[in-house]
mmCIF file of C-alpha atoms (C1' of nucleotides) in Angstrom:
data_model
loop_
_atom_site.group_PDB
_atom_site.id
_atom_site.type_symbol
_atom_site.label_atom_id
_atom_site.label_comp_id
_atom_site.label_asym_id
_atom_site.label_seq_id
_atom_site.Cartn_x
_atom_site.Cartn_y
_atom_site.Cartn_z
ATOM 1 C CA MET A 1 85.829 125.092 124.787
ATOM 2 C CA ALA A 2 82.515 125.716 123.107
ATOM 3 C CA GLY A 3 83.350 129.079 121.605
ATOM 4 C CA THR A 4 85.223 128.766 118.382
ATOM 5 C CA ARG A 5 85.383 132.027 116.491
ATOM 6 C CA TRP A 6 84.673 130.821 112.980
ATOM 7 C CA LEU A 7 85.592 132.908 109.995
ATOM 8 C CA ASP A 8 82.944 135.294 108.734
ATOM 9 C CA GLU A 9 82.443 135.916 105.057
ATOM 10 C CA ARG A 10 85.068 138.615 104.698
ATOM 11 C CA GLU A 11 87.642 136.645 106.614
ATOM 12 C CA MET A 12 86.848 133.587 104.576
ATOM 13 C CA ALA A 13 87.330 135.557 101.374
ATOM 14 C CA ALA A 14 90.729 136.738 102.542
ATOM 15 C CA TRP A 15 91.800 133.277 103.581
ATOM 16 C CA HIS A 16 90.623 131.639 100.416
ATOM 17 C CA GLY A 17 92.134 134.373 98.279
ATOM 18 C CA PHE A 18 95.423 133.931 100.036
ATOM 19 C CA LEU A 19 95.340 130.186 99.559
ATOM 20 C CA GLU A 20 94.448 130.293 95.897
ATOM 21 C CA ALA A 21 96.882 133.067 95.028
ATOM 22 C CA THR A 22 99.590 131.259 96.917
ATOM 23 C CA SER A 23 99.295 127.968 95.147
ATOM 24 C CA ARG A 24 98.557 129.326 91.687
ATOM 25 C CA VAL A 25 101.393 131.836 91.693
ATOM 26 C CA SER A 26 103.788 129.284 93.072
ATOM 27 C CA ARG A 27 102.891 126.687 90.502
ATOM 28 C CA HIS A 28 102.900 129.195 87.660
ATOM 29 C CA LEU A 29 106.348 130.535 88.427
ATOM 30 C CA GLU A 30 107.733 127.092 89.026
ATOM 31 C CA GLN A 31 106.701 126.075 85.536
ATOM 32 C CA GLN A 32 107.800 129.267 83.835
ATOM 33 C CA LEU A 33 111.205 129.007 85.429
ATOM 34 C CA LYS A 34 111.670 125.345 84.677
ATOM 35 C CA GLU A 35 110.640 125.774 81.052
ATOM 36 C CA ASP A 36 112.613 128.894 80.319
ATOM 37 C CA ALA A 37 115.734 128.218 82.318
ATOM 38 C CA GLY A 38 115.618 124.668 83.581
ATOM 39 C CA LEU A 39 115.681 125.841 87.177
ATOM 40 C CA SER A 40 113.364 125.236 90.080
ATOM 41 C CA HIS A 41 112.279 128.289 92.027
ATOM 42 C CA ALA A 42 114.378 127.147 94.966
ATOM 43 C CA GLN A 43 117.432 126.887 92.762
ATOM 44 C CA TYR A 44 116.794 130.309 91.269
ATOM 45 C CA GLU A 45 116.594 131.842 94.725
ATOM 46 C CA ILE A 46 119.863 130.220 95.708
ATOM 47 C CA LEU A 47 121.581 131.662 92.666
ATOM 48 C CA VAL A 48 120.179 135.108 93.435
ATOM 49 C CA ARG A 49 121.526 135.085 96.983
ATOM 50 C CA LEU A 50 124.908 133.967 95.765
ATOM 51 C CA ALA A 51 125.011 136.602 93.048
ATOM 52 C CA ASP A 52 124.155 139.305 95.583
ATOM 53 C CA ALA A 53 126.910 138.245 97.957
ATOM 54 C CA PRO A 54 130.492 139.505 97.777
ATOM 55 C CA ASP A 55 132.643 137.091 95.753
ATOM 56 C CA GLY A 56 129.490 135.128 95.000
ATOM 57 C CA GLU A 57 130.011 132.900 97.992
ATOM 58 C CA VAL A 58 127.763 132.251 100.960
ATOM 59 C CA ARG A 59 127.969 129.888 103.850
ATOM 60 C CA MET A 60 125.446 127.047 103.752
ATOM 61 C CA THR A 61 123.874 128.026 107.040
ATOM 62 C CA ASP A 62 123.455 131.648 106.015
ATOM 63 C CA LEU A 63 121.929 130.470 102.789
ATOM 64 C CA ALA A 64 119.421 128.351 104.662
ATOM 65 C CA HIS A 65 118.347 131.247 106.874
ATOM 66 C CA GLY A 66 117.067 133.535 104.159
ATOM 67 C CA LEU A 67 115.679 130.571 102.333
ATOM 68 C CA PHE A 68 112.493 128.610 102.732
ATOM 69 C CA THR A 69 113.744 125.056 102.779
ATOM 70 C CA SER A 70 115.065 122.753 105.427
ATOM 71 C CA LYS A 71 118.761 122.079 105.918
ATOM 72 C CA SER A 72 118.588 118.804 104.055
ATOM 73 C CA GLY A 73 116.557 120.384 101.305
ATOM 74 C CA LEU A 74 119.269 122.940 100.797
ATOM 75 C CA THR A 75 121.939 120.249 100.681
ATOM 76 C CA TYR A 76 119.965 118.511 97.982
ATOM 77 C CA GLN A 77 119.385 121.595 95.836
ATOM 78 C CA VAL A 78 122.962 122.789 96.075
ATOM 79 C CA GLY A 79 123.956 119.292 95.057
ATOM 80 C CA GLN A 80 121.797 119.576 91.969
ATOM 81 C CA LEU A 81 123.261 122.966 91.109
ATOM 82 C CA GLU A 82 126.737 121.558 91.577
ATOM 83 C CA LYS A 83 126.007 118.719 89.170
ATOM 84 C CA ARG A 84 125.129 121.265 86.507
ATOM 85 C CA GLY A 85 128.261 123.251 87.250
ATOM 86 C CA LEU A 86 126.400 126.378 88.337
ATOM 87 C CA VAL A 87 127.736 126.258 91.871
ATOM 88 C CA GLU A 88 130.848 124.918 93.538
ATOM 89 C CA ARG A 89 131.381 123.778 97.088
ATOM 90 C CA ARG A 90 134.441 125.055 98.893
ATOM 91 C CA SER A 91 135.413 124.512 102.485
ATOM 92 C CA CYS A 92 135.179 127.494 104.783
ATOM 93 C CA PRO A 93 138.537 128.996 105.815
ATOM 94 C CA THR A 94 137.437 130.064 109.291
ATOM 95 C CA ASP A 95 135.515 126.940 110.247
ATOM 96 C CA VAL A 96 136.511 123.485 109.127
ATOM 97 C CA ARG A 97 132.946 122.229 109.401
ATOM 98 C CA GLY A 98 131.644 125.045 107.256
ATOM 99 C CA VAL A 99 130.911 124.782 103.555
ATOM 100 C CA LEU A 100 130.781 127.692 101.167
ATOM 101 C CA ALA A 101 128.557 127.617 98.134
ATOM 102 C CA VAL A 102 130.294 129.560 95.377
ATOM 103 C CA LEU A 103 128.697 130.823 92.185
ATOM 104 C CA THR A 104 130.612 129.756 89.076
ATOM 105 C CA THR A 105 130.893 131.883 85.967
ATOM 106 C CA GLU A 106 128.456 129.604 84.252
ATOM 107 C CA GLY A 107 126.103 129.964 87.191
ATOM 108 C CA ARG A 108 126.231 133.722 86.914
ATOM 109 C CA ASP A 109 125.525 133.539 83.199
ATOM 110 C CA THR A 110 122.613 131.192 83.730
ATOM 111 C CA LEU A 111 121.122 133.551 86.281
ATOM 112 C CA ARG A 112 121.619 136.548 84.018
ATOM 113 C CA ALA A 113 119.804 134.702 81.269
ATOM 114 C CA ALA A 114 116.953 133.591 83.510
ATOM 115 C CA ALA A 115 116.337 136.798 85.408
ATOM 116 C CA PRO A 116 114.468 138.908 82.830
ATOM 117 C CA GLY A 117 111.943 136.181 82.107
ATOM 118 C CA HIS A 118 111.421 135.509 85.769
ATOM 119 C CA VAL A 119 110.898 139.150 86.656
ATOM 120 C CA ALA A 120 108.456 139.509 83.789
ATOM 121 C CA ALA A 121 106.536 136.497 85.064
ATOM 122 C CA VAL A 122 106.444 137.873 88.605
ATOM 123 C CA ARG A 123 105.096 141.138 87.259
ATOM 124 C CA ALA A 124 102.477 139.488 85.120
ATOM 125 C CA ALA A 125 101.342 137.137 87.864
ATOM 126 C CA LEU A 126 101.404 139.436 90.877
ATOM 127 C CA ILE A 127 102.972 142.881 90.836
ATOM 128 C CA ASP A 128 101.281 144.427 87.823
ATOM 129 C CA VAL A 129 97.949 142.981 88.907
ATOM 130 C CA LEU A 130 97.994 145.123 92.032
ATOM 131 C CA GLU A 131 97.164 148.830 92.279
ATOM 132 C CA GLN A 132 99.750 151.048 93.892
ATOM 133 C CA ASP A 133 97.966 151.191 97.223
ATOM 134 C CA GLU A 134 97.247 147.488 97.187
ATOM 135 C CA LEU A 135 100.922 146.849 96.596
ATOM 136 C CA ASP A 136 101.862 148.728 99.729
ATOM 137 C CA VAL A 137 99.202 147.095 101.846
ATOM 138 C CA VAL A 138 100.254 143.653 100.688
ATOM 139 C CA ALA A 139 103.892 144.425 101.434
ATOM 140 C CA ARG A 140 103.163 145.739 104.903
ATOM 141 C CA ALA A 141 100.503 143.239 105.923
ATOM 142 C CA LEU A 142 102.086 140.095 104.550
ATOM 143 C CA GLY A 143 105.465 141.268 105.729
ATOM 144 C CA ARG A 144 104.067 141.330 109.229
ATOM 145 C CA VAL A 145 102.494 137.909 108.781
ATOM 146 C CA GLY A 146 105.753 136.381 107.632
ATOM 147 C CA ALA A 147 107.794 138.057 110.337
ATOM 148 C CA ARG A 148 105.561 136.727 113.092
ATOM 149 C CA LEU A 149 106.151 133.170 111.994
ATOM 150 C CA ARG A 150 109.879 133.659 111.649
ATOM 151 C CA PRO A 151 111.819 131.257 113.875
ATOM 152 C CA PRO A 152 113.276 133.147 116.823
ATOM 153 C CA GLY A 153 116.885 134.054 117.318
ATOM 154 C CA GLN A 154 118.205 134.751 113.846
ATOM 155 C CA GLY A 155 118.678 137.869 111.798
ATOM 156 C CA ILE A 156 117.714 141.337 112.892
ATOM 157 C CA GLY A 157 115.189 141.430 115.676
ATOM 158 C CA ASN A 158 111.696 140.210 115.224
ATOM 159 C CA SER A 159 110.620 143.448 116.913
ATOM 160 C CA ASP A 160 107.313 141.826 117.657
ATOM 161 C CA SER A 161 106.978 140.224 121.035
ATOM 162 C CA GLY A 162 103.468 138.932 120.586
ATOM 163 C CA GLY A 163 104.423 135.482 119.520
ATOM 164 C CA ILE A 164 102.123 132.869 118.221
ATOM 165 C CA SER A 165 101.165 130.138 120.568
ATOM 166 C CA THR A 166 98.732 127.314 120.555
ATOM 167 C CA SER A 167 97.160 128.336 123.819
ATOM 168 C CA SER A 168 93.424 127.928 123.698
ATOM 169 C CA SER A 169 92.553 131.210 125.333
ATOM 170 C CA MET B 1 115.014 143.149 74.417
ATOM 171 C CA ALA B 2 117.212 145.452 76.404
ATOM 172 C CA GLY B 3 114.513 146.930 78.619
ATOM 173 C CA THR B 4 113.643 144.707 81.527
ATOM 174 C CA ARG B 5 111.519 146.496 84.071
ATOM 175 C CA TRP B 6 113.158 145.327 87.255
ATOM 176 C CA LEU B 7 111.348 145.528 90.568
ATOM 177 C CA ASP B 8 111.779 148.717 92.529
ATOM 178 C CA GLU B 9 112.057 148.711 96.280
ATOM 179 C CA ARG B 10 108.338 148.756 97.007
ATOM 180 C CA GLU B 11 107.603 146.050 94.493
ATOM 181 C CA MET B 12 110.434 143.987 95.863
ATOM 182 C CA ALA B 13 109.037 144.362 99.366
ATOM 183 C CA ALA B 14 105.644 143.155 98.210
ATOM 184 C CA TRP B 15 107.087 140.229 96.333
ATOM 185 C CA HIS B 16 109.333 139.184 99.177
ATOM 186 C CA GLY B 17 106.577 139.624 101.725
ATOM 187 C CA PHE B 18 104.296 137.490 99.652
ATOM 188 C CA LEU B 19 106.929 134.781 99.298
ATOM 189 C CA GLU B 20 107.825 134.672 102.950
ATOM 190 C CA ALA B 21 104.250 134.794 104.196
ATOM 191 C CA THR B 22 103.310 132.107 101.739
ATOM 192 C CA SER B 23 105.914 129.607 102.775
ATOM 193 C CA ARG B 24 105.824 130.323 106.501
ATOM 194 C CA VAL B 25 102.049 130.170 106.788
ATOM 195 C CA SER B 26 101.900 127.053 104.695
ATOM 196 C CA ARG B 27 104.531 125.271 106.729
ATOM 197 C CA HIS B 28 103.060 126.416 110.026
ATOM 198 C CA LEU B 29 99.560 125.202 109.250
ATOM 199 C CA GLU B 30 100.824 121.975 107.819
ATOM 200 C CA GLN B 31 102.556 121.184 111.095
ATOM 201 C CA GLN B 32 99.732 122.337 113.309
ATOM 202 C CA LEU B 33 97.279 120.201 111.419
ATOM 203 C CA LYS B 34 99.477 117.142 111.316
ATOM 204 C CA GLU B 35 100.237 117.357 115.021
ATOM 205 C CA ASP B 36 96.740 118.065 116.237
ATOM 206 C CA ALA B 37 94.745 115.910 113.871
ATOM 207 C CA GLY B 38 97.129 113.745 111.891
ATOM 208 C CA LEU B 39 95.974 115.322 108.641
ATOM 209 C CA SER B 40 97.858 117.100 105.900
ATOM 210 C CA HIS B 41 96.443 120.392 104.751
ATOM 211 C CA ALA B 42 95.444 118.807 101.465
ATOM 212 C CA GLN B 43 93.546 116.087 103.285
ATOM 213 C CA TYR B 44 91.827 118.613 105.508
ATOM 214 C CA GLU B 45 90.662 120.582 102.490
ATOM 215 C CA ILE B 46 89.286 117.451 100.893
ATOM 216 C CA LEU B 47 87.277 116.656 103.998
ATOM 217 C CA VAL B 48 85.919 120.203 104.090
ATOM 218 C CA ARG B 49 84.673 120.050 100.514
ATOM 219 C CA LEU B 50 83.038 116.734 101.140
ATOM 220 C CA ALA B 51 81.383 117.942 104.325
ATOM 221 C CA ASP B 52 79.989 120.957 102.513
ATOM 222 C CA ALA B 53 78.509 118.892 99.718
ATOM 223 C CA PRO B 54 75.037 117.335 99.820
ATOM 224 C CA ASP B 55 75.260 113.753 101.080
ATOM 225 C CA GLY B 56 78.943 114.312 101.694
ATOM 226 C CA GLU B 57 79.854 113.023 98.276
ATOM 227 C CA VAL B 58 81.712 114.707 95.440
ATOM 228 C CA ARG B 59 82.942 113.523 92.118
ATOM 229 C CA MET B 60 86.715 113.191 91.877
ATOM 230 C CA THR B 61 86.965 115.666 89.023
ATOM 231 C CA ASP B 62 84.879 118.275 90.805
ATOM 232 C CA LEU B 63 87.039 117.764 93.844
ATOM 233 C CA ALA B 64 90.179 118.357 91.837
ATOM 234 C CA HIS B 65 88.856 121.623 90.380
ATOM 235 C CA GLY B 66 88.449 123.522 93.600
ATOM 236 C CA LEU B 67 91.598 121.959 94.918
ATOM 237 C CA PHE B 68 95.225 122.825 94.437
ATOM 238 C CA THR B 69 96.737 119.490 93.549
ATOM 239 C CA SER B 70 97.127 117.552 90.361
ATOM 240 C CA LYS B 71 94.840 114.706 89.396
ATOM 241 C CA SER B 72 97.307 112.092 90.500
ATOM 242 C CA GLY B 73 97.927 113.954 93.722
ATOM 243 C CA LEU B 74 94.247 113.799 94.493
ATOM 244 C CA THR B 75 94.118 110.083 93.767
ATOM 245 C CA TYR B 76 96.934 109.598 96.230
ATOM 246 C CA GLN B 77 95.446 111.703 99.012
ATOM 247 C CA VAL B 78 92.000 110.186 98.699
ATOM 248 C CA GLY B 79 93.716 106.834 98.864
ATOM 249 C CA GLN B 80 95.334 107.819 102.138
ATOM 250 C CA LEU B 81 92.033 109.047 103.535
ATOM 251 C CA GLU B 82 90.397 105.810 102.466
ATOM 252 C CA LYS B 83 93.037 103.764 104.269
ATOM 253 C CA ARG B 84 92.153 105.579 107.477
ATOM 254 C CA GLY B 85 88.476 105.047 106.881
ATOM 255 C CA LEU B 86 87.630 108.739 106.648
ATOM 256 C CA VAL B 87 86.460 108.509 103.069
ATOM 257 C CA GLU B 88 84.967 105.839 100.864
ATOM 258 C CA ARG B 89 85.077 105.430 97.131
ATOM 259 C CA ARG B 90 81.853 104.676 95.347
ATOM 260 C CA SER B 91 81.210 104.422 91.651
ATOM 261 C CA CYS B 92 79.189 107.161 90.055
ATOM 262 C CA PRO B 93 75.652 106.218 89.012
ATOM 263 C CA THR B 94 75.499 108.479 85.971
ATOM 264 C CA ASP B 95 78.930 107.764 84.578
ATOM 265 C CA VAL B 96 80.676 104.420 84.822
ATOM 266 C CA ARG B 97 84.095 106.028 84.651
ATOM 267 C CA GLY B 98 83.288 108.382 87.471
ATOM 268 C CA VAL B 99 84.262 107.889 91.092
ATOM 269 C CA LEU B 100 82.560 109.506 94.037
ATOM 270 C CA ALA B 101 84.468 110.290 97.179
ATOM 271 C CA VAL B 102 82.106 109.889 100.111
ATOM 272 C CA LEU B 103 82.656 111.168 103.626
ATOM 273 C CA THR B 104 82.214 108.471 106.249
ATOM 274 C CA THR B 105 80.824 109.109 109.701
ATOM 275 C CA GLU B 106 84.274 108.754 111.108
ATOM 276 C CA GLY B 107 85.536 111.226 108.543
ATOM 277 C CA ARG B 108 82.935 113.746 109.606
ATOM 278 C CA ASP B 109 83.867 113.281 113.238
ATOM 279 C CA THR B 110 87.538 113.698 112.490
ATOM 280 C CA LEU B 111 86.850 116.922 110.634
ATOM 281 C CA ARG B 112 84.648 118.212 113.440
ATOM 282 C CA ALA B 113 87.437 117.525 115.874
ATOM 283 C CA ALA B 114 90.102 119.137 113.738
ATOM 284 C CA ALA B 115 88.255 122.245 112.626
ATOM 285 C CA PRO B 116 88.418 124.428 115.754
ATOM 286 C CA GLY B 117 92.150 124.041 116.114
ATOM 287 C CA HIS B 118 92.704 124.720 112.463
ATOM 288 C CA VAL B 119 90.556 127.827 112.419
ATOM 289 C CA ALA B 120 92.347 129.101 115.498
ATOM 290 C CA ALA B 121 95.676 128.548 113.784
ATOM 291 C CA VAL B 122 94.528 130.346 110.649
ATOM 292 C CA ARG B 123 93.411 133.275 112.794
ATOM 293 C CA ALA B 124 96.642 133.401 114.731
ATOM 294 C CA ALA B 125 98.825 133.110 111.656
ATOM 295 C CA LEU B 126 96.979 135.348 109.244
ATOM 296 C CA ILE B 127 93.510 136.721 109.867
ATOM 297 C CA ASP B 128 93.965 138.283 113.284
ATOM 298 C CA VAL B 129 97.293 139.754 112.212
ATOM 299 C CA LEU B 130 95.546 141.917 109.630
ATOM 300 C CA GLU B 131 93.644 145.129 110.269
ATOM 301 C CA GLN B 132 90.115 145.323 108.956
ATOM 302 C CA ASP B 133 91.038 147.349 105.898
ATOM 303 C CA GLU B 134 94.062 145.200 105.194
ATOM 304 C CA LEU B 135 91.849 142.151 105.314
ATOM 305 C CA ASP B 136 89.610 143.532 102.598
ATOM 306 C CA VAL B 137 92.490 144.628 100.414
ATOM 307 C CA VAL B 138 94.127 141.239 100.698
ATOM 308 C CA ALA B 139 90.890 139.503 99.826
ATOM 309 C CA ARG B 140 90.238 141.675 96.796
ATOM 310 C CA ALA B 141 93.786 141.922 95.495
ATOM 311 C CA LEU B 142 94.868 138.336 96.015
ATOM 312 C CA GLY B 143 91.479 137.143 94.828
ATOM 313 C CA ARG B 144 92.171 138.894 91.558
ATOM 314 C CA VAL B 145 95.672 137.437 91.399
ATOM 315 C CA GLY B 146 94.407 133.911 91.905
ATOM 316 C CA ALA B 147 91.552 134.304 89.452
ATOM 317 C CA ARG B 148 93.840 135.470 86.668
ATOM 318 C CA LEU B 149 95.911 132.332 86.918
ATOM 319 C CA ARG B 150 92.890 130.087 87.040
ATOM 320 C CA PRO B 151 92.902 127.575 84.179
ATOM 321 C CA PRO B 152 90.308 128.585 81.586
ATOM 322 C CA GLY B 153 87.003 126.915 80.965
ATOM 323 C CA GLN B 154 85.848 125.743 84.367
ATOM 324 C CA GLY B 155 83.574 127.151 86.976
ATOM 325 C CA ILE B 156 81.832 130.494 86.710
ATOM 326 C CA GLY B 157 83.401 132.819 84.246
ATOM 327 C CA ASN B 158 86.781 134.301 84.774
ATOM 328 C CA SER B 159 85.212 137.630 83.759
ATOM 329 C CA ASP B 160 88.690 138.843 83.019
ATOM 330 C CA SER B 161 89.729 138.703 79.409
ATOM 331 C CA GLY B 162 93.199 140.063 79.900
ATOM 332 C CA GLY B 163 94.899 136.740 80.154
ATOM 333 C CA ILE B 164 98.454 136.127 81.123
ATOM 334 C CA SER B 165 100.744 135.277 78.295
ATOM 335 C CA THR B 166 104.441 134.819 77.892
ATOM 336 C CA SER B 167 104.676 137.252 75.027
ATOM 337 C CA SER B 168 107.762 139.358 75.250
ATOM 338 C CA SER B 169 107.623 143.109 74.796
ATOM 339 C "C1'" DA C 1 143.831 120.468 129.107
ATOM 340 C "C1'" DA C 2 139.406 118.112 129.376
ATOM 341 C "C1'" DC C 3 134.673 118.292 128.995
ATOM 342 C "C1'" DA C 4 129.803 119.179 127.941
ATOM 343 C "C1'" DA C 5 126.798 121.526 124.946
ATOM 344 C "C1'" DG C 6 125.723 122.649 120.726
ATOM 345 C "C1'" DA C 7 126.461 124.258 115.700
ATOM 346 C "C1'" DG C 8 127.266 122.786 110.709
ATOM 347 C "C1'" DG C 9 126.303 119.555 106.945
ATOM 348 C "C1'" DT C 10 125.355 115.311 105.187
ATOM 349 C "C1'" DT C 11 122.995 110.922 104.864
ATOM 350 C "C1'" DC C 12 119.178 108.026 105.314
ATOM 351 C "C1'" DG C 13 114.355 106.343 104.780
ATOM 352 C "C1'" DA C 14 109.633 107.516 104.302
ATOM 353 C "C1'" DA C 15 106.147 110.409 102.411
ATOM 354 C "C1'" DT C 16 104.540 113.217 98.893
ATOM 355 C "C1'" DT C 17 104.224 115.543 94.257
ATOM 356 C "C1'" DT C 18 104.249 115.801 89.389
ATOM 357 C "C1'" DG C 19 103.562 114.872 84.419
ATOM 358 C "C1'" DA C 20 103.169 111.375 81.096
ATOM 359 C "C1'" DA C 21 101.248 107.245 79.601
ATOM 360 C "C1'" DC C 22 97.318 104.292 79.871
ATOM 361 C "C1'" DA C 23 92.674 101.963 79.638
ATOM 362 C "C1'" DA C 24 88.044 102.546 79.751
ATOM 363 C "C1'" DC C 25 84.276 105.200 78.517
ATOM 364 C "C1'" DC C 26 80.950 109.204 76.974
ATOM 365 C "C1'" DA C 27 79.173 112.212 73.172
ATOM 366 C "C1'" DG C 28 78.364 113.984 68.597
ATOM 367 C "C1'" DG C 29 78.201 113.739 63.982
ATOM 368 C "C1'" DT C 30 77.951 110.871 59.784
ATOM 369 C "C1'" DA D 1 75.868 101.290 64.119
ATOM 370 C "C1'" DC D 2 80.584 103.554 63.801
ATOM 371 C "C1'" DC D 3 84.381 106.555 64.217
ATOM 372 C "C1'" DT D 4 86.747 110.578 66.387
ATOM 373 C "C1'" DG D 5 87.870 113.334 69.977
ATOM 374 C "C1'" DG D 6 87.814 114.418 74.599
ATOM 375 C "C1'" DT D 7 86.955 112.870 79.689
ATOM 376 C "C1'" DT D 8 87.890 110.166 83.834
ATOM 377 C "C1'" DG D 9 90.608 108.201 87.089
ATOM 378 C "C1'" DT D 10 94.665 105.351 87.937
ATOM 379 C "C1'" DT D 11 99.412 103.745 87.585
ATOM 380 C "C1'" DC D 12 104.145 104.490 86.957
ATOM 381 C "C1'" DA D 13 108.894 106.334 87.486
ATOM 382 C "C1'" DA D 14 111.438 110.251 88.723
ATOM 383 C "C1'" DA D 15 112.123 114.248 91.481
ATOM 384 C "C1'" DT D 16 111.645 116.519 95.595
ATOM 385 C "C1'" DT D 17 110.704 117.264 100.517
ATOM 386 C "C1'" DC D 18 111.081 116.568 105.410
ATOM 387 C "C1'" DG D 19 112.770 115.199 109.971
ATOM 388 C "C1'" DA D 20 115.740 112.371 112.576
ATOM 389 C "C1'" DA D 21 120.043 110.301 113.247
ATOM 390 C "C1'" DC D 22 124.780 110.980 112.817
ATOM 391 C "C1'" DC D 23 129.798 112.746 112.786
ATOM 392 C "C1'" DT D 24 132.940 116.250 112.952
ATOM 393 C "C1'" DC D 25 134.278 120.265 114.896
ATOM 394 C "C1'" DT D 26 133.888 124.804 117.809
ATOM 395 C "C1'" DT D 27 133.088 127.134 122.043
ATOM 396 C "C1'" DG D 28 132.697 128.222 126.748
ATOM 397 C "C1'" DT D 29 133.525 126.422 131.308
ATOM 398 C "C1'" DT D 30 136.039 124.476 134.811
#
DNA sequence: AACAAGAGGTTCGAATTTGAACAACCAGGT
DNA sequence: ACCTGGTTGTTCAAATTCGAACCTCTTGTT
């Protein structure tokens, strides 16, 4: 396999830009959120999903699907949120194994208090830095990138058959 | 402060796309690299910087600047690389406090072996998923995003005075 | 009804990350 | 020569992450 297609300058710029933006934005938001609201980004995302759901309750598994952590990671974070009284665990009525994460009143208040600052930070770090057309390109292009790496067989169709494989052409 | 500018649908799509792409790509490459070469992404990046430098040696501090980990994180990772014999520590001639990380022959070989697979994975996950124009937009836009969050006073000028601040209003 | 296959969550240990504290050292002015 | 302030790299404890092992329970099949 002599022929590796290395990255040319433009490709390298895109890759490096992606990497740097990724880690800087992530770190920045993590800090902002922890300082202003005492939440990790993961915890904030959990609260958002719960707040968006009817009755503020979501099954653990469903929570894990939209989320970017492993099963055990979710267990841990929900545990932390439970300690602080922002979330309660309740057993699922339709499946004895199931566990529902339920948003408490205090959890909802905490989220309400944290949201404005977080949105402002997201704007300042990413959204408001992009031009209108860049915004759309980023949404479309990165959306495609994320979707292609989505694990198969969950949610609404991947729609893209061209999977990613480690076959060396 | 009643007026929070929430994210509209397009902005939300961009933000979510960015988040998902970020975490999926990161996780995917991490696994690919660990499976194929037994390296973490952080370790791979360290080897790359060393290989690019004259004599394959870089000062710890300089290494940390281009890199996306904390000082202590770097100490740890270089320690791991040293254990495997891919890197050596040498004291800096011009500054007694300083430590040089030096690429060993074995380290260079390991990198050479790992690079093609990694580049292929980067292509498959990101680069080849983007159209030409998308590639350029991503490079320019995300480059700007990353640069704005770059800590001040290192490297070649940020050129952008409009810093990011947590001032309300 | 009994069974195999698998889903749902938690628990465990190992690896990694982070910021703060630390010790040693350079640089500039006095 | 002597402080003062800032740098350099490491060490430390605490928090977090991951995958694998593990039980309990559901589901589809026979």
